[in-house]
Short mmCIF file of C-alpha atoms in Angstrom, two decimals:
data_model
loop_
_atom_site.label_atom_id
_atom_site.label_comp_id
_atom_site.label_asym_id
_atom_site.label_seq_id
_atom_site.Cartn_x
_atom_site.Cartn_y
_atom_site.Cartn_z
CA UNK Q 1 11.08 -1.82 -9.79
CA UNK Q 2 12.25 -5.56 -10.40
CA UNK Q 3 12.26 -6.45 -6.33
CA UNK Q 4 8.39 -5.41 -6.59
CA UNK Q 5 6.10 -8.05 -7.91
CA UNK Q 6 2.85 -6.24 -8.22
CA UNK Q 7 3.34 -2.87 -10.61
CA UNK Q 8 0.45 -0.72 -10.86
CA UNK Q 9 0.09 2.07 -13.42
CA UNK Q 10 -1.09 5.50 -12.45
CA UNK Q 11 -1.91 9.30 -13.70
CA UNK Q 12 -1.32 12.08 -11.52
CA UNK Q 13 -4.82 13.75 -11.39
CA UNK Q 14 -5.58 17.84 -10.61
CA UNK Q 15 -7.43 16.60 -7.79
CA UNK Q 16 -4.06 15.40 -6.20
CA UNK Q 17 -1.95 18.25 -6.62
CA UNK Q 18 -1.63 21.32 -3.85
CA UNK Q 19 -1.26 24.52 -3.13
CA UNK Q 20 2.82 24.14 -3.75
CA UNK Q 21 1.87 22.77 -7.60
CA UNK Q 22 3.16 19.14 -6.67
CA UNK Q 23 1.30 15.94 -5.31
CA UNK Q 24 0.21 16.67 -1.91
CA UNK Q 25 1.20 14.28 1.02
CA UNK Q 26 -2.57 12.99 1.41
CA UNK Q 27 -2.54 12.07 -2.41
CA UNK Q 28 0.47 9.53 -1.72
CA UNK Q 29 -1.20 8.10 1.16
CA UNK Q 30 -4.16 7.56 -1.27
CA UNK Q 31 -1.75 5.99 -4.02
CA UNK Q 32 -0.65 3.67 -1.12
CA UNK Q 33 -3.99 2.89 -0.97
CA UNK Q 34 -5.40 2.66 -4.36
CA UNK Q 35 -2.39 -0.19 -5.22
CA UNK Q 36 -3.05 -1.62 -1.77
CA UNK Q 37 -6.43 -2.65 -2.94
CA UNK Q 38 -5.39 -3.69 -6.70
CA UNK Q 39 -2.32 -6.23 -5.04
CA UNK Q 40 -4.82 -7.31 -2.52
CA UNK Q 41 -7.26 -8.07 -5.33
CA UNK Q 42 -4.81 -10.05 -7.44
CA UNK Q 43 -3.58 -12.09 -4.57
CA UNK Q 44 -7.21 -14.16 -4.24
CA UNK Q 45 -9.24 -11.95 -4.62
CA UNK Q 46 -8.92 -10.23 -1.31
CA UNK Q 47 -10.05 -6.49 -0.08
CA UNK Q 48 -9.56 -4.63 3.22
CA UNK Q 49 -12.63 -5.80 4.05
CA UNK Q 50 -12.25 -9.29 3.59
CA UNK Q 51 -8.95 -11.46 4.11
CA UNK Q 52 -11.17 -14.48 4.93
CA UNK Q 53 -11.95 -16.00 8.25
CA UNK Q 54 -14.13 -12.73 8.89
CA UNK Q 55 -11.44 -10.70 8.64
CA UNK Q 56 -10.22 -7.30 7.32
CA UNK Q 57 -7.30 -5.08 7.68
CA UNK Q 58 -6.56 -2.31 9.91
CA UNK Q 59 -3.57 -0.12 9.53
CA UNK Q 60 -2.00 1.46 12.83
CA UNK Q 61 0.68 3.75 10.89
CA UNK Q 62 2.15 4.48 7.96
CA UNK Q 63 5.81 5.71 6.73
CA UNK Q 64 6.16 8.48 4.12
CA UNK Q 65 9.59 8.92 2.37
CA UNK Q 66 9.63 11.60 -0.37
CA UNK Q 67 12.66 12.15 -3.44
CA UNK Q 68 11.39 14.50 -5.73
CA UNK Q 69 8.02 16.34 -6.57
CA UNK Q 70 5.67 14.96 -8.58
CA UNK Q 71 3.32 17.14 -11.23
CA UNK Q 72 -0.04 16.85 -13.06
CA UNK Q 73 0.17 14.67 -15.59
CA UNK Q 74 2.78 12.64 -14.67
CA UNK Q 75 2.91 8.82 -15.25
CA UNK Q 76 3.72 6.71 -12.00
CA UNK Q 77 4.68 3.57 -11.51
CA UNK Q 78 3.40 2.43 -8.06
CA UNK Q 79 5.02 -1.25 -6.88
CA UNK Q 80 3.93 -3.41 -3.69
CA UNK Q 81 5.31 -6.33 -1.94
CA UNK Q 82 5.01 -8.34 1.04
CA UNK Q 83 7.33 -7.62 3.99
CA UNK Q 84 7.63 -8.98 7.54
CA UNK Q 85 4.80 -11.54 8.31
CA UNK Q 86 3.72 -12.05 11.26
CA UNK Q 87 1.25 -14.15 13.55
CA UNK Q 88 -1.05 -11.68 13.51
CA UNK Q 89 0.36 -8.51 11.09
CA UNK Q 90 2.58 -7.83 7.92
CA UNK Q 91 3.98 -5.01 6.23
CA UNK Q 92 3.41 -3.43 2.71
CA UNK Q 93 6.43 -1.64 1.25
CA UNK Q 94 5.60 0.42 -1.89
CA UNK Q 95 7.89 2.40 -4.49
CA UNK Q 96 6.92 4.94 -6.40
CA UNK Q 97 8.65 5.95 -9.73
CA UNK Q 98 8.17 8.60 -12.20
CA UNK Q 99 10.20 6.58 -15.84
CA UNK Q 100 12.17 5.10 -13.31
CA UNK Q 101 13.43 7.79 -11.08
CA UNK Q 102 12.02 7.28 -7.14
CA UNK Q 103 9.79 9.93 -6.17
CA UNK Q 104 8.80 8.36 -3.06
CA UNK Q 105 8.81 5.22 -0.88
CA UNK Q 106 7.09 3.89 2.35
CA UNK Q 107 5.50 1.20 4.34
CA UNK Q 108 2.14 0.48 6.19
CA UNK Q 109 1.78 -2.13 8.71
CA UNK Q 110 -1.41 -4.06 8.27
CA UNK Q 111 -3.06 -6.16 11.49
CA UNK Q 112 -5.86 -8.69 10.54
CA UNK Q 113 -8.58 -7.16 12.19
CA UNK Q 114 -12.08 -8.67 13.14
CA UNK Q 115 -14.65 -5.66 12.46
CA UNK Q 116 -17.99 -7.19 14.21
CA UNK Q 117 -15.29 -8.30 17.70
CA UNK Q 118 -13.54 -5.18 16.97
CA UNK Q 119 -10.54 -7.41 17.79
CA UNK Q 120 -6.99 -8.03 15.85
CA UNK Q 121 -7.07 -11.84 15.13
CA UNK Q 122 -4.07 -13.94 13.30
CA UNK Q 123 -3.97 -13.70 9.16
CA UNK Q 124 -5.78 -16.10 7.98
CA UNK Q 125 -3.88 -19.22 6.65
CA UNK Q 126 -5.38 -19.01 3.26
CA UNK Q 127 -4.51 -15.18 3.05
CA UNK Q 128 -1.22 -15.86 5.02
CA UNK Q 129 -0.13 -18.80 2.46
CA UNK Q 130 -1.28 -16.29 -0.60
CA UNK Q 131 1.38 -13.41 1.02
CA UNK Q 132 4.51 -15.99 1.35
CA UNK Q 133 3.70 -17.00 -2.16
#
């Protein structure tokens, strides 16, 4: 988990668990999400909503990559970096680990996104410069 800079801790809850007795494929999507917001937080403060310039994020896909099940109860590690920044766009990779074995991995493209044009725009330089860093 040392190539991710932001680490952030997490319970698996009953609500995330399936039919098959394992996290279900929308709960990773929401752990993509829940560390999404905490690294955007402790990068300004910054939100989905709000990357500055009156803009937010969008996200046009994601990428799922699953190794092994994970179970109520268990103790994740979720980790989140910064990967290929663009003019407009970058993308999030995240790990997730279960006492250090990979249970799964992915990546979600995020455009800077004016919500009142409904519009993509460039990343802010502010937000941009806080990403490099």
């Amino acid at each position: 988990m040392k190539e991710f800079g932001f680490v952030l801790p997490y319970v698996v809850r009953v609500a995330d668990i399936n039919y098959g007795g394992h996290v279900s494929n929308a709960a990773v999507l929401n752990y993509f999400q829940d560390a999404r917001i905490a690294f955007l937080a402790a990068l300004g403060p910054y939100s989905e909503l709000d990357i500055g310039a009156g803009c937010g994020l969008i996200m046009p896909e994601s990428h799922v990559r699953y190794h092994a099940e994970m179970f109520l109860g268990d103790v994740l590690q979720i980790g989140v970096r910064t990967d290929k920044i663009g003019r407009s766009s970058f993308d999030l990779a995240y790990r997730i680990e279960r006492q250090g074995e990979l249970t799964a991995e992915g990546t979600t493209p995020l455009v800077a996104f004016d919500y009142t044009a409904r519009k993509p725009r460039r990343l802010p330089p502010t937000f941009r410069q806080a990403l490099e860093d």
